[in-house]
Amino acid sequence: MAETATLIIDGKEIILPVIEGSEGEKAIDIRGLRQNTGCITFDPGYGNTGACRSRITFMNGEQGVLRYRGIPIEQLAEHSTFVETAFLLITGKLPTREELTRTSVYLNDFSPIHENMRLFYRNYPPKAHPMGILSAMVNAMRSFYPELMELDEEMNRTYLQIISKIRTMAAMAYRISTGQRVVYPRPDLCYCANFLNMMFDSEVVPYRVDDDLVRALNVFWILHADHEQNCSTTAVRVVGSSKVNIYAAISTGISALWGPLHGGANQAVIQMLEQIQRDGMTIEQCVARAKDKADDFRLMGFGHRVYKTYDPRAKIMKKMCDIVLSKVKREDPLLDIARKLEEVALEDTYFKEKNLYPNVDFYSGIVLRALGIPTDMFTVMFAIGRLPGWIAQWKEDTSDPEMKISRPRQIYTGETLSDYIPIDQRSGETIC
Ligand code: CMC
């Protein structure tokens, strides 16, 4: 017999169905709750709310497990490429050799962007944050490419257009904001190598593509490619549920990712480590500030809504720091500070009791610095990586007959019925 849960409200017994996922996770189906009882559930931040059924990504926060379409993140980081992982997430299966080649050809073919889009960049103030620019550019794609709604047999061309062009747009934003000439994509280079070349090639010193650094970028983007119902993905699903076009939905995801509690944490970590270095703050002082409730300082790159153990992505990223730094023959003093900070925090009762461990962002900034990526481009790097996940989740959401427009309820705590008072009868201070 199917499992159920019993809820008693005002002496009335309600039987609620229990749904079980393929990994044994259980959810109480409360879809009939309001209709049958007049009550709603209250769950700010949705920490206990399953908003959808999904076949894309599995996480177990207690055991530090992350799998895309069933495949452990460790295996993908070791053997796959970002493009192959994107194919896996979006289509649900690993590509054949022929499918992968065709996908790569499309990604190269689609990489130039409309010349008029370049005018966008020119009109932005020089210090504009690239995440703001990227979000606007992706939204603008709907107007520049209205024809991109045809389907092909594996991956919708629209998805490939966005994956391909976002890389060009990101590199272009960097070049223009630093007053450098724009470097166009090269058809002979793979996705990651092309990005590095568009970022760093110069007439004076031509960029030499290094296989190890290309591999590092592949791993970086694989680790960021999806993370089930996180803040930005939820934003994409919620906005997408209104049936708005995919560009607008993805643009919302980019905005959500920008925040320092989410993707913006990779930039915030480096700024924190630099602050420790610059101000001569000791690690102990830093940890003490993070624990002080009167201080709004948090240990950036630590803690996670789902992981209550070491983030499996952070483990891989930590190893990558050594590999990439030894490749570029550089030492980064921030890595020493980060390692020490981790050591002290993991021994501290506050962090232990609250299960606060390094997350993916704690070491990712060090890897990006070693690749030569400037700090204000870090969150853009996260966004490029997360794009296949947003697309896969948007696709799943918009084709799921069970899904409806997102429209949560609330518990109203404001004034009860009050009469309108004409302005000359109101008392109180004047607000200018
Ligand atoms: N430093 C100090 N205290 C912390 C931290 C931290 N980094 N993270 C959580 N806490 C404390 C928090 O103050 C709270 O304490 P109390 O129970 O006494 O009020 C407790 O731990 C639980 O934290 P929470 O904020 O209620 O947990 P959450 O699930 O709402 O937030 C989080 C998760 C990631 C927003 C939070 O841990 C945080 O702000 N971390 C720093 C920012 C960061 O690294 N974000 C990147 C997340 S991973 C990349 C991504 O997927 O976006």
mmCIF file of N, CA, C and O in Angstrom, residues 188-251:
data_model
loop_
_atom_site.group_PDB
_atom_site.id
_atom_site.type_symbol
_atom_site.label_atom_id
_atom_site.label_comp_id
_atom_site.label_asym_id
_atom_site.label_seq_id
_atom_site.Cartn_x
_atom_site.Cartn_y
_atom_site.Cartn_z
ATOM 1 N N ASP A 188 38.901 26.910 -35.010
ATOM 2 C CA ASP A 188 39.752 25.743 -34.769
ATOM 3 C C ASP A 188 39.903 25.415 -33.280
ATOM 4 O O ASP A 188 40.512 24.410 -32.929
ATOM 5 N N LEU A 189 39.349 26.240 -32.406
ATOM 6 C CA LEU A 189 39.549 25.994 -30.975
ATOM 7 C C LEU A 189 38.289 25.437 -30.323
ATOM 8 O O LEU A 189 37.168 25.777 -30.715
ATOM 9 N N CYS A 190 38.491 24.615 -29.300
ATOM 10 C CA CYS A 190 37.341 24.053 -28.571
ATOM 11 C C CYS A 190 36.752 25.139 -27.667
ATOM 12 O O CYS A 190 37.304 26.233 -27.535
ATOM 13 N N TYR A 191 35.634 24.801 -27.031
ATOM 14 C CA TYR A 191 34.862 25.799 -26.272
ATOM 15 C C TYR A 191 35.723 26.544 -25.244
ATOM 16 O O TYR A 191 35.768 27.773 -25.218
ATOM 17 N N CYS A 192 36.433 25.786 -24.413
ATOM 18 C CA CYS A 192 37.183 26.425 -23.317
ATOM 19 C C CYS A 192 38.410 27.170 -23.850
ATOM 20 O O CYS A 192 38.703 28.289 -23.412
ATOM 21 N N ALA A 193 39.121 26.555 -24.789
ATOM 22 C CA ALA A 193 40.315 27.208 -25.354
ATOM 23 C C ALA A 193 39.918 28.501 -26.059
ATOM 24 O O ALA A 193 40.602 29.519 -25.958
ATOM 25 N N ASN A 194 38.787 28.471 -26.748
ATOM 26 C CA ASN A 194 38.304 29.651 -27.444
ATOM 27 C C ASN A 194 38.042 30.790 -26.472
ATOM 28 O O ASN A 194 38.390 31.943 -26.726
ATOM 29 N N PHE A 195 37.454 30.443 -25.345
ATOM 30 C CA PHE A 195 37.167 31.477 -24.349
ATOM 31 C C PHE A 195 38.469 32.105 -23.846
ATOM 32 O O PHE A 195 38.598 33.335 -23.799
ATOM 33 N N LEU A 196 39.436 31.278 -23.493
ATOM 34 C CA LEU A 196 40.706 31.807 -22.971
ATOM 35 C C LEU A 196 41.391 32.668 -24.027
ATOM 36 O O LEU A 196 41.946 33.724 -23.729
ATOM 37 N N ASN A 197 41.314 32.222 -25.284
ATOM 38 C CA ASN A 197 41.933 32.992 -26.363
ATOM 39 C C ASN A 197 41.233 34.341 -26.549
ATOM 40 O O ASN A 197 41.878 35.374 -26.724
ATOM 41 N N MET A 198 39.900 34.334 -26.489
ATOM 42 C CA MET A 198 39.164 35.602 -26.648
ATOM 43 C C MET A 198 39.449 36.555 -25.496
ATOM 44 O O MET A 198 39.404 37.768 -25.642
ATOM 45 N N MET A 199 39.738 36.009 -24.332
ATOM 46 C CA MET A 199 40.051 36.849 -23.163
ATOM 47 C C MET A 199 41.464 37.433 -23.262
ATOM 48 O O MET A 199 41.680 38.596 -22.965
ATOM 49 N N PHE A 200 42.428 36.591 -23.656
ATOM 50 C CA PHE A 200 43.820 36.969 -23.413
ATOM 51 C C PHE A 200 44.712 37.147 -24.643
ATOM 52 O O PHE A 200 45.871 37.518 -24.501
ATOM 53 N N ASP A 201 44.189 36.871 -25.828
ATOM 54 C CA ASP A 201 45.061 37.024 -26.993
ATOM 55 C C ASP A 201 45.411 38.504 -27.198
ATOM 56 O O ASP A 201 44.582 39.382 -26.937
ATOM 57 N N SER A 202 46.627 38.768 -27.618
ATOM 58 C CA SER A 202 46.974 40.161 -27.915
ATOM 59 C C SER A 202 47.920 40.189 -29.106
ATOM 60 O O SER A 202 48.605 39.202 -29.397
ATOM 61 N N GLU A 203 47.936 41.361 -29.798
ATOM 62 C CA GLU A 203 48.818 41.469 -30.968
ATOM 63 C C GLU A 203 50.278 41.408 -30.546
ATOM 64 O O GLU A 203 51.136 40.910 -31.258
ATOM 65 N N VAL A 204 50.541 41.905 -29.333
ATOM 66 C CA VAL A 204 51.926 41.938 -28.851
ATOM 67 C C VAL A 204 52.371 40.539 -28.414
ATOM 68 O O VAL A 204 53.409 40.030 -28.838
ATOM 69 N N VAL A 205 51.549 39.919 -27.548
ATOM 70 C CA VAL A 205 51.890 38.569 -27.091
ATOM 71 C C VAL A 205 50.721 37.635 -27.431
ATOM 72 O O VAL A 205 49.742 37.573 -26.690
ATOM 73 N N PRO A 206 50.797 36.912 -28.558
ATOM 74 C CA PRO A 206 49.692 36.002 -28.899
ATOM 75 C C PRO A 206 49.481 34.963 -27.796
ATOM 76 O O PRO A 206 50.456 34.490 -27.209
ATOM 77 N N TYR A 207 48.222 34.674 -27.506
ATOM 78 C CA TYR A 207 47.917 33.730 -26.420
ATOM 79 C C TYR A 207 48.274 32.312 -26.848
ATOM 80 O O TYR A 207 47.892 31.865 -27.926
ATOM 81 N N ARG A 208 49.026 31.617 -25.997
ATOM 82 C CA ARG A 208 49.358 30.226 -26.292
ATOM 83 C C ARG A 208 48.443 29.315 -25.499
ATOM 84 O O ARG A 208 48.446 29.334 -24.263
ATOM 85 N N VAL A 209 47.628 28.562 -26.227
ATOM 86 C CA VAL A 209 46.669 27.695 -25.548
ATOM 87 C C VAL A 209 47.433 26.566 -24.854
ATOM 88 O O VAL A 209 48.237 25.880 -25.475
ATOM 89 N N ASP A 210 47.174 26.409 -23.549
ATOM 90 C CA ASP A 210 47.845 25.379 -22.776
ATOM 91 C C ASP A 210 46.809 24.308 -22.402
ATOM 92 O O ASP A 210 45.774 24.613 -21.801
ATOM 93 N N ASP A 211 47.087 23.067 -22.763
ATOM 94 C CA ASP A 211 46.109 21.991 -22.558
ATOM 95 C C ASP A 211 45.722 21.817 -21.092
ATOM 96 O O ASP A 211 44.576 21.519 -20.772
ATOM 97 N N ASP A 212 46.682 21.997 -20.190
ATOM 98 C CA ASP A 212 46.369 21.807 -18.767
ATOM 99 C C ASP A 212 45.437 22.895 -18.252
ATOM 100 O O ASP A 212 44.540 22.637 -17.447
ATOM 101 N N LEU A 213 45.654 24.127 -18.737
ATOM 102 C CA LEU A 213 44.776 25.215 -18.288
ATOM 103 C C LEU A 213 43.383 25.079 -18.915
ATOM 104 O O LEU A 213 42.369 25.376 -18.282
ATOM 105 N N VAL A 214 43.358 24.592 -20.147
ATOM 106 C CA VAL A 214 42.066 24.327 -20.794
ATOM 107 C C VAL A 214 41.321 23.244 -20.007
ATOM 108 O O VAL A 214 40.122 23.337 -19.747
ATOM 109 N N ARG A 215 42.061 22.237 -19.585
ATOM 110 C CA ARG A 215 41.462 21.161 -18.782
ATOM 111 C C ARG A 215 40.912 21.726 -17.459
ATOM 112 O O ARG A 215 39.820 21.389 -17.021
ATOM 113 N N ALA A 216 41.711 22.625 -16.848
ATOM 114 C CA ALA A 216 41.286 23.225 -15.572
ATOM 115 C C ALA A 216 39.978 23.993 -15.760
ATOM 116 O O ALA A 216 39.067 23.911 -14.924
ATOM 117 N N LEU A 217 39.868 24.714 -16.870
ATOM 118 C CA LEU A 217 38.640 25.475 -17.120
ATOM 119 C C LEU A 217 37.462 24.527 -17.374
ATOM 120 O O LEU A 217 36.350 24.765 -16.898
ATOM 121 N N ASN A 218 37.725 23.441 -18.086
ATOM 122 C CA ASN A 218 36.672 22.435 -18.280
ATOM 123 C C ASN A 218 36.157 21.946 -16.933
ATOM 124 O O ASN A 218 34.951 21.882 -16.703
ATOM 125 N N VAL A 219 37.092 21.619 -16.034
ATOM 126 C CA VAL A 219 36.687 21.086 -14.722
ATOM 127 C C VAL A 219 35.918 22.158 -13.949
ATOM 128 O O VAL A 219 34.863 21.883 -13.355
ATOM 129 N N PHE A 220 36.430 23.383 -13.977
ATOM 130 C CA PHE A 220 35.749 24.480 -13.267
ATOM 131 C C PHE A 220 34.294 24.573 -13.728
ATOM 132 O O PHE A 220 33.363 24.647 -12.926
ATOM 133 N N TRP A 221 34.089 24.557 -15.044
ATOM 134 C CA TRP A 221 32.716 24.718 -15.553
ATOM 135 C C TRP A 221 31.869 23.459 -15.315
ATOM 136 O O TRP A 221 30.671 23.562 -15.076
ATOM 137 N N ILE A 222 32.490 22.289 -15.370
ATOM 138 C CA ILE A 222 31.728 21.063 -15.067
ATOM 139 C C ILE A 222 31.198 21.128 -13.626
ATOM 140 O O ILE A 222 30.036 20.826 -13.359
ATOM 141 N N LEU A 223 32.058 21.560 -12.702
ATOM 142 C CA LEU A 223 31.661 21.600 -11.281
ATOM 143 C C LEU A 223 30.511 22.582 -11.033
ATOM 144 O O LEU A 223 29.780 22.452 -10.057
ATOM 145 N N HIS A 224 30.400 23.582 -11.909
ATOM 146 C CA HIS A 224 29.348 24.583 -11.708
ATOM 147 C C HIS A 224 28.100 24.321 -12.547
ATOM 148 O O HIS A 224 27.130 25.083 -12.473
ATOM 149 N N ALA A 225 28.096 23.259 -13.344
ATOM 150 C CA ALA A 225 27.077 23.136 -14.400
ATOM 151 C C ALA A 225 25.636 22.979 -13.908
ATOM 152 O O ALA A 225 24.705 23.403 -14.598
ATOM 153 N N ASP A 226 25.431 22.372 -12.753
ATOM 154 C CA ASP A 226 24.066 22.345 -12.207
ATOM 155 C C ASP A 226 24.133 22.076 -10.713
ATOM 156 O O ASP A 226 25.131 21.528 -10.221
ATOM 157 N N HIS A 227 23.116 22.468 -9.999
ATOM 158 C CA HIS A 227 23.095 22.205 -8.555
ATOM 159 C C HIS A 227 21.674 22.157 -8.065
ATOM 160 O O HIS A 227 21.321 22.789 -7.078
ATOM 161 N N GLU A 228 20.856 21.446 -8.713
ATOM 162 C CA GLU A 228 19.399 21.305 -8.512
ATOM 163 C C GLU A 228 18.725 22.636 -8.152
ATOM 164 O O GLU A 228 18.989 23.620 -8.790
ATOM 165 N N GLN A 229 17.871 22.694 -7.151
ATOM 166 C CA GLN A 229 16.959 23.860 -7.040
ATOM 167 C C GLN A 229 17.566 25.012 -6.222
ATOM 168 O O GLN A 229 16.973 25.490 -5.256
ATOM 169 N N ASN A 230 18.759 25.445 -6.596
ATOM 170 C CA ASN A 230 19.395 26.569 -5.900
ATOM 171 C C ASN A 230 18.677 27.887 -6.255
ATOM 172 O O ASN A 230 17.748 27.896 -7.065
ATOM 173 N N CYS A 231 19.153 28.985 -5.671
ATOM 174 C CA CYS A 231 18.452 30.281 -5.814
ATOM 175 C C CYS A 231 18.276 30.698 -7.288
ATOM 176 O O CYS A 231 17.167 31.021 -7.725
ATOM 177 N N SER A 232 19.373 30.661 -8.076
ATOM 178 C CA SER A 232 19.250 31.148 -9.455
ATOM 179 C C SER A 232 18.415 30.194 -10.313
ATOM 180 O O SER A 232 17.647 30.621 -11.178
ATOM 181 N N THR A 233 18.557 28.885 -10.081
ATOM 182 C CA THR A 233 17.776 27.915 -10.855
ATOM 183 C C THR A 233 16.294 28.052 -10.523
ATOM 184 O O THR A 233 15.434 27.976 -11.400
ATOM 185 N N THR A 234 16.023 28.275 -9.244
ATOM 186 C CA THR A 234 14.632 28.490 -8.853
ATOM 187 C C THR A 234 14.104 29.753 -9.524
ATOM 188 O O THR A 234 12.963 29.782 -10.002
ATOM 189 N N ALA A 235 14.961 30.788 -9.598
ATOM 190 C CA ALA A 235 14.538 32.023 -10.279
ATOM 191 C C ALA A 235 14.192 31.722 -11.739
ATOM 192 O O ALA A 235 13.165 32.179 -12.258
ATOM 193 N N VAL A 236 15.038 30.919 -12.400
ATOM 194 C CA VAL A 236 14.786 30.565 -13.806
ATOM 195 C C VAL A 236 13.457 29.813 -13.921
ATOM 196 O O VAL A 236 12.625 30.095 -14.795
ATOM 197 N N ARG A 237 13.230 28.864 -13.017
ATOM 198 C CA ARG A 237 11.983 28.075 -13.078
ATOM 199 C C ARG A 237 10.761 28.943 -12.782
ATOM 200 O O ARG A 237 9.736 28.827 -13.461
ATOM 201 N N VAL A 238 10.884 29.784 -11.754
ATOM 202 C CA VAL A 238 9.738 30.619 -11.372
ATOM 203 C C VAL A 238 9.379 31.575 -12.521
ATOM 204 O O VAL A 238 8.224 31.672 -12.930
ATOM 205 N N VAL A 239 10.384 32.242 -13.047
ATOM 206 C CA VAL A 239 10.123 33.193 -14.134
ATOM 207 C C VAL A 239 9.657 32.444 -15.392
ATOM 208 O O VAL A 239 8.701 32.845 -16.054
ATOM 209 N N GLY A 240 10.316 31.308 -15.665
ATOM 210 C CA GLY A 240 9.938 30.504 -16.834
ATOM 211 C C GLY A 240 8.508 29.988 -16.734
ATOM 212 O O GLY A 240 7.850 29.764 -17.751
ATOM 213 N N SER A 241 8.005 29.806 -15.513
ATOM 214 C CA SER A 241 6.654 29.246 -15.343
ATOM 215 C C SER A 241 5.578 30.197 -15.865
ATOM 216 O O SER A 241 4.439 29.792 -16.074
ATOM 217 N N SER A 242 5.944 31.461 -16.081
ATOM 218 C CA SER A 242 4.960 32.396 -16.666
ATOM 219 C C SER A 242 4.907 32.247 -18.185
ATOM 220 O O SER A 242 4.178 32.962 -18.853
ATOM 221 N N LYS A 243 5.750 31.332 -18.725
ATOM 222 C CA LYS A 243 5.859 31.062 -20.172
ATOM 223 C C LYS A 243 6.552 32.206 -20.910
ATOM 224 O O LYS A 243 6.369 32.391 -22.112
ATOM 225 N N VAL A 244 7.343 32.993 -20.182
ATOM 226 C CA VAL A 244 8.148 34.009 -20.835
ATOM 227 C C VAL A 244 9.224 33.292 -21.652
ATOM 228 O O VAL A 244 9.484 32.099 -21.433
ATOM 229 N N ASN A 245 9.888 33.996 -22.586
ATOM 230 C CA ASN A 245 10.905 33.336 -23.411
ATOM 231 C C ASN A 245 12.120 32.942 -22.580
ATOM 232 O O ASN A 245 12.377 33.502 -21.513
ATOM 233 N N ILE A 246 12.886 31.982 -23.089
ATOM 234 C CA ILE A 246 14.018 31.415 -22.339
ATOM 235 C C ILE A 246 15.088 32.472 -22.021
ATOM 236 O O ILE A 246 15.725 32.427 -20.968
ATOM 237 N N TYR A 247 15.280 33.439 -22.918
ATOM 238 C CA TYR A 247 16.325 34.454 -22.677
ATOM 239 C C TYR A 247 16.002 35.264 -21.417
ATOM 240 O O TYR A 247 16.876 35.545 -20.598
ATOM 241 N N ALA A 248 14.737 35.645 -21.287
ATOM 242 C CA ALA A 248 14.333 36.428 -20.113
ATOM 243 C C ALA A 248 14.506 35.591 -18.848
ATOM 244 O O ALA A 248 14.958 36.089 -17.812
ATOM 245 N N ALA A 249 14.165 34.303 -18.942
ATOM 246 C CA ALA A 249 14.278 33.433 -17.766
ATOM 247 C C ALA A 249 15.747 33.271 -17.359
ATOM 248 O O ALA A 249 16.100 33.365 -16.178
ATOM 249 N N ILE A 250 16.625 33.051 -18.339
ATOM 250 C CA ILE A 250 18.060 32.871 -18.037
ATOM 251 C C ILE A 250 18.654 34.171 -17.501
ATOM 252 O O ILE A 250 19.477 34.172 -16.573
ATOM 253 N N SER A 251 18.209 35.279 -18.062
ATOM 254 C CA SER A 251 18.698 36.575 -17.605
ATOM 255 C C SER A 251 18.371 36.773 -16.109
ATOM 256 O O SER A 251 19.175 37.310 -15.342
#
